[in-house]
Short mmCIF file of C-alpha atoms in Angstrom, two decimals:
data_model
loop_
_atom_site.label_atom_id
_atom_site.label_comp_id
_atom_site.label_asym_id
_atom_site.label_seq_id
_atom_site.Cartn_x
_atom_site.Cartn_y
_atom_site.Cartn_z
CA MET A 1 -23.38 10.83 11.60
CA ILE A 2 -21.00 10.55 8.71
CA PRO A 3 -21.93 11.91 5.21
CA TRP A 4 -23.25 9.54 2.53
CA LEU A 5 -21.45 10.11 -0.83
CA GLY A 6 -23.42 10.48 -4.00
CA ALA A 7 -22.38 10.64 -7.62
CA SER A 8 -19.90 13.46 -7.06
CA HIS A 9 -16.20 12.56 -6.42
CA ARG A 10 -16.01 15.24 -3.76
CA PHE A 11 -15.29 14.15 -0.13
CA PRO A 12 -16.07 16.04 3.01
CA PRO A 13 -13.30 18.01 4.74
CA LEU A 14 -10.93 15.72 6.68
CA SER A 15 -11.75 17.78 9.81
CA ARG A 16 -15.07 15.91 9.79
CA ALA A 17 -13.48 12.49 10.25
CA LEU A 18 -14.43 10.80 13.50
CA ALA A 19 -12.07 10.38 16.37
CA GLU A 20 -13.68 7.00 17.16
CA PRO A 21 -13.48 4.95 15.08
CA ASN A 22 -10.38 6.79 14.20
CA GLY A 23 -10.54 8.38 10.74
CA LEU A 24 -14.04 7.28 9.55
CA LEU A 25 -14.95 10.08 7.11
CA ALA A 26 -17.77 8.97 4.86
CA ALA A 27 -19.74 6.06 3.40
CA GLY A 28 -21.23 5.12 0.11
CA GLY A 29 -20.15 6.17 -3.43
CA ASP A 30 -18.31 3.71 -5.60
CA LEU A 31 -14.81 2.40 -6.29
CA SER A 32 -14.38 3.94 -9.71
CA PRO A 33 -10.83 4.79 -10.77
CA GLU A 34 -11.72 8.49 -10.66
CA ARG A 35 -13.05 8.36 -7.16
CA LEU A 36 -10.14 6.29 -5.92
CA ARG A 37 -7.63 8.67 -7.45
CA ALA A 38 -9.42 11.59 -5.76
CA ALA A 39 -9.48 9.78 -2.43
CA TYR A 40 -5.81 8.81 -2.32
CA GLY A 41 -4.70 12.25 -3.46
CA GLN A 42 -6.40 13.67 -0.38
CA GLY A 43 -5.14 11.11 2.10
CA ILE A 44 -8.33 9.01 2.08
CA PHE A 45 -8.79 5.27 1.49
CA PRO A 46 -11.58 2.73 1.35
CA TRP A 47 -11.76 -0.04 3.97
CA PHE A 48 -14.88 -2.15 4.51
CA SER A 49 -16.30 -5.72 4.71
CA ASP A 50 -18.69 -7.48 2.44
CA ASP A 51 -21.62 -6.80 4.82
CA GLN A 52 -20.89 -3.05 4.98
CA PRO A 53 -21.32 -0.14 2.64
CA ILE A 54 -18.12 1.36 1.15
CA LEU A 55 -16.37 3.22 4.11
CA TRP A 56 -13.81 5.91 3.63
CA TRP A 57 -11.04 6.63 6.16
CA SER A 58 -8.39 9.18 6.97
CA PRO A 59 -6.92 8.34 10.35
CA ASP A 60 -4.99 10.89 12.56
CA PRO A 61 -2.18 10.30 13.21
CA ARG A 62 -1.04 8.56 9.97
CA MET A 63 1.58 5.84 9.81
CA VAL A 64 4.25 6.58 7.10
CA LEU A 65 7.65 5.52 6.12
CA TYR A 66 10.01 7.98 4.52
CA PRO A 67 12.15 5.90 2.11
CA GLY A 68 15.35 7.23 3.49
CA GLU A 69 14.51 6.12 7.02
CA LEU A 70 14.11 2.39 6.15
CA ARG A 71 15.58 0.13 8.89
CA ILE A 72 16.29 -3.51 8.16
CA PRO A 73 16.24 -6.00 11.06
CA ARG A 74 19.50 -7.96 11.37
CA SER A 75 17.77 -11.31 10.76
CA LEU A 76 16.24 -10.06 7.48
CA SER A 77 19.57 -8.51 6.44
CA LYS A 78 21.01 -11.98 6.33
CA THR A 79 18.17 -13.14 4.17
CA LEU A 80 18.69 -10.36 1.73
CA LYS A 81 22.28 -11.32 1.21
CA LYS A 82 21.20 -14.76 -0.14
CA PRO A 83 19.54 -15.15 -3.61
CA LEU A 84 16.41 -16.75 -2.11
CA PHE A 85 13.74 -14.93 -4.11
CA ASP A 86 13.28 -13.57 -7.65
CA ILE A 87 11.60 -10.16 -7.21
CA ARG A 88 9.16 -9.26 -9.98
CA VAL A 89 6.94 -6.30 -10.56
CA ASP A 90 3.45 -6.24 -11.86
CA THR A 91 3.50 -9.83 -13.31
CA ALA A 92 0.72 -11.21 -11.10
CA PHE A 93 -1.20 -8.27 -9.69
CA ARG A 94 -4.59 -10.03 -9.39
CA GLN A 95 -3.04 -13.11 -7.77
CA VAL A 96 -1.24 -10.95 -5.23
CA MET A 97 -4.49 -9.31 -4.30
CA ARG A 98 -6.27 -12.73 -4.05
CA ASP A 99 -3.45 -14.04 -1.84
CA CYS A 100 -3.60 -10.95 0.37
CA ALA A 101 -7.36 -11.53 0.70
CA GLU A 102 -6.95 -14.96 2.26
CA PRO A 103 -7.95 -14.82 6.02
CA ARG A 104 -5.09 -14.60 8.48
CA ALA A 105 -4.78 -16.44 11.72
CA GLY A 106 -7.52 -15.23 14.10
CA GLN A 107 -9.49 -13.44 11.33
CA ALA A 108 -12.87 -14.61 10.10
CA GLY A 109 -12.85 -12.64 6.86
CA THR A 110 -11.21 -10.10 4.71
CA TRP A 111 -11.67 -6.45 3.67
CA ILE A 112 -10.20 -7.21 0.24
CA THR A 113 -13.51 -8.05 -1.33
CA GLU A 114 -14.26 -9.03 -4.85
CA GLU A 115 -15.46 -5.53 -5.47
CA MET A 116 -12.21 -4.17 -4.10
CA THR A 117 -10.18 -6.56 -6.23
CA HIS A 118 -11.92 -5.60 -9.39
CA ALA A 119 -11.48 -1.91 -8.67
CA TYR A 120 -7.75 -2.12 -8.02
CA CYS A 121 -7.20 -4.28 -10.99
CA GLU A 122 -8.70 -1.46 -13.03
CA LEU A 123 -6.18 0.91 -11.39
CA HIS A 124 -3.41 -1.50 -12.20
CA ALA A 125 -4.52 -1.61 -15.85
CA GLN A 126 -4.22 2.25 -15.85
CA GLY A 127 -0.72 2.02 -14.47
CA LEU A 128 -1.58 3.35 -10.99
CA ALA A 129 -1.63 0.11 -8.93
CA HIS A 130 1.43 -2.04 -8.62
CA SER A 131 2.51 -5.33 -7.15
CA VAL A 132 5.97 -6.37 -6.01
CA GLU A 133 6.31 -10.19 -5.84
CA SER A 134 8.63 -12.71 -4.38
CA TRP A 135 8.99 -15.81 -6.57
CA ARG A 136 10.86 -19.04 -5.86
CA ASP A 137 11.09 -21.85 -8.51
CA ASP A 138 8.48 -19.86 -10.51
CA GLN A 139 6.07 -20.04 -7.57
CA LEU A 140 4.54 -16.94 -6.08
CA VAL A 141 5.47 -17.09 -2.43
CA GLY A 142 4.96 -13.56 -1.17
CA GLY A 143 4.35 -9.94 -2.22
CA LEU A 144 2.45 -6.72 -1.75
CA TYR A 145 0.45 -4.24 -3.69
CA GLY A 146 -0.28 -0.52 -3.49
CA ILE A 147 -1.01 2.75 -5.38
CA ALA A 148 1.55 5.10 -6.87
CA LEU A 149 0.41 8.65 -7.39
CA GLY A 150 3.15 11.10 -8.40
CA ARG A 151 6.02 10.55 -5.99
CA ALA A 152 3.79 9.08 -3.17
CA PHE A 153 3.11 5.34 -2.70
CA PHE A 154 0.23 4.08 -0.79
CA GLY A 155 0.74 0.56 0.58
CA GLU A 156 -2.31 -1.62 0.84
CA SER A 157 -1.55 -5.22 1.90
CA MET A 158 1.05 -7.99 1.76
CA PHE A 159 1.20 -11.80 2.13
CA ALA A 160 3.82 -14.43 2.59
CA ARG A 161 3.82 -18.20 2.09
CA GLU A 162 7.55 -18.48 2.97
CA SER A 163 9.52 -16.84 5.77
CA ASP A 164 10.68 -13.29 4.80
CA ALA A 165 9.04 -13.41 1.40
CA SER A 166 6.89 -10.35 1.82
CA LYS A 167 9.53 -8.55 3.85
CA THR A 168 12.05 -9.04 1.06
CA ALA A 169 9.57 -7.67 -1.45
CA PHE A 170 8.93 -4.70 0.78
CA VAL A 171 12.67 -3.86 1.13
CA HIS A 172 13.06 -4.02 -2.65
CA LEU A 173 10.06 -1.75 -3.05
CA VAL A 174 11.52 0.85 -0.64
CA HIS A 175 14.87 0.91 -2.32
CA HIS A 176 13.25 1.39 -5.68
CA LEU A 177 11.09 4.23 -4.42
CA ARG A 178 14.05 5.91 -2.79
CA GLY A 179 16.00 5.72 -6.04
CA GLN A 180 13.03 7.29 -7.85
CA ASP A 181 12.79 10.24 -5.38
CA TYR A 182 9.54 9.17 -3.86
CA GLY A 183 8.85 11.28 -0.81
CA ILE A 184 6.54 9.13 1.32
CA ILE A 185 5.03 5.69 1.69
CA ASP A 186 1.67 5.60 3.32
CA CYS A 187 1.24 2.73 5.76
CA GLN A 188 -2.14 3.95 6.86
CA MET A 189 -2.13 2.56 10.46
CA ARG A 190 0.50 1.50 12.90
CA THR A 191 1.65 -2.20 13.12
CA PRO A 192 4.66 -3.59 14.92
CA LEU A 193 6.05 -4.94 11.58
CA LEU A 194 5.88 -1.49 9.87
CA ALA A 195 7.40 0.12 12.98
CA SER A 196 10.29 -2.33 12.89
CA PHE A 197 11.12 -1.02 9.33
CA GLY A 198 11.28 2.51 10.51
CA ALA A 199 7.67 3.68 9.81
CA ARG A 200 6.38 6.18 12.21
CA GLU A 201 3.13 8.21 12.98
CA ILE A 202 2.83 11.79 11.91
CA PRO A 203 -0.17 14.19 12.24
CA ARG A 204 -2.68 13.84 9.50
CA SER A 205 -2.20 17.52 8.60
CA GLN A 206 1.49 16.87 7.96
CA PHE A 207 0.72 13.87 5.82
CA VAL A 208 -1.84 15.78 3.69
CA ALA A 209 0.44 18.73 3.25
CA ALA A 210 3.13 16.37 1.87
CA LEU A 211 0.69 14.70 -0.45
CA ALA A 212 -0.43 18.07 -1.91
CA GLU A 213 3.00 18.43 -3.34
CA LEU A 214 4.02 14.86 -4.09
CA VAL A 215 1.00 13.71 -6.03
CA ASN A 216 1.50 16.41 -8.59
CA TYR A 217 4.83 14.98 -9.86
CA PRO A 218 4.85 12.76 -12.87
CA SER A 219 5.21 9.11 -11.88
CA PRO A 220 8.43 7.46 -12.95
CA PRO A 221 8.15 4.25 -14.94
CA TRP A 222 8.17 0.95 -13.13
CA PRO A 223 10.71 -1.81 -13.98
CA ARG A 224 9.69 -5.52 -14.31
CA THR A 225 12.22 -6.74 -11.86
CA LEU A 226 13.98 -5.33 -8.76
CA SER A 227 17.33 -6.14 -7.20
CA LEU A 228 19.59 -4.86 -4.37
CA SER A 229 23.33 -4.19 -4.62
CA ALA A 230 25.56 -5.53 -1.95
CA THR A 231 25.74 -2.21 -0.14
CA GLN A 232 22.04 -1.58 -0.02
CA HIS A 233 21.08 -4.14 2.57
CA ARG A 234 23.73 -3.61 5.15
#
């Protein structure tokens, strides 16, 4: 049995997380900004559907990308050399979340519920959640969102309506984070796409140890637009 959270923002030790399903730690509680900050700072995130209680996870191993280890596939490198997209930051956060929530091929629903959207928009208003957006002809065609605590970034989801739109936003994000001395990007769980960018699995203990230092740094300010120099996407 997993613990049921009450009013306190304290979580059980990560050692109590289940091996199957991997990382399930607790249920219940709420999605208040205070609880979410406490969760992410300890390597915990919420993930649940509308018909479930709030479920809290900390998988082992953890998929991460160190900003300096970014790899760019050759086909995407060609795209980045063309001015296809205008990359903006935090101009359409709620819309990015809504677009990320749309069911994908082969999926019946989404874990980005209305409750989740409201909670992360509150974090966005507090300057903790950010969106990186790909625009073409003033139309939002791709993007991603996540949480920034100190010098750690926690990626949540991405979407694309045009080829390479979300991938381009992701590359711009990683270059920005590297330039601001962010130490780690949390990718949560392994996917082939993230692995193609250089993300890799590390033990949860290693991930949490890194967070313990990184989340205590002051977060650098975020710009409104992002761009790459000609040398950055080779």
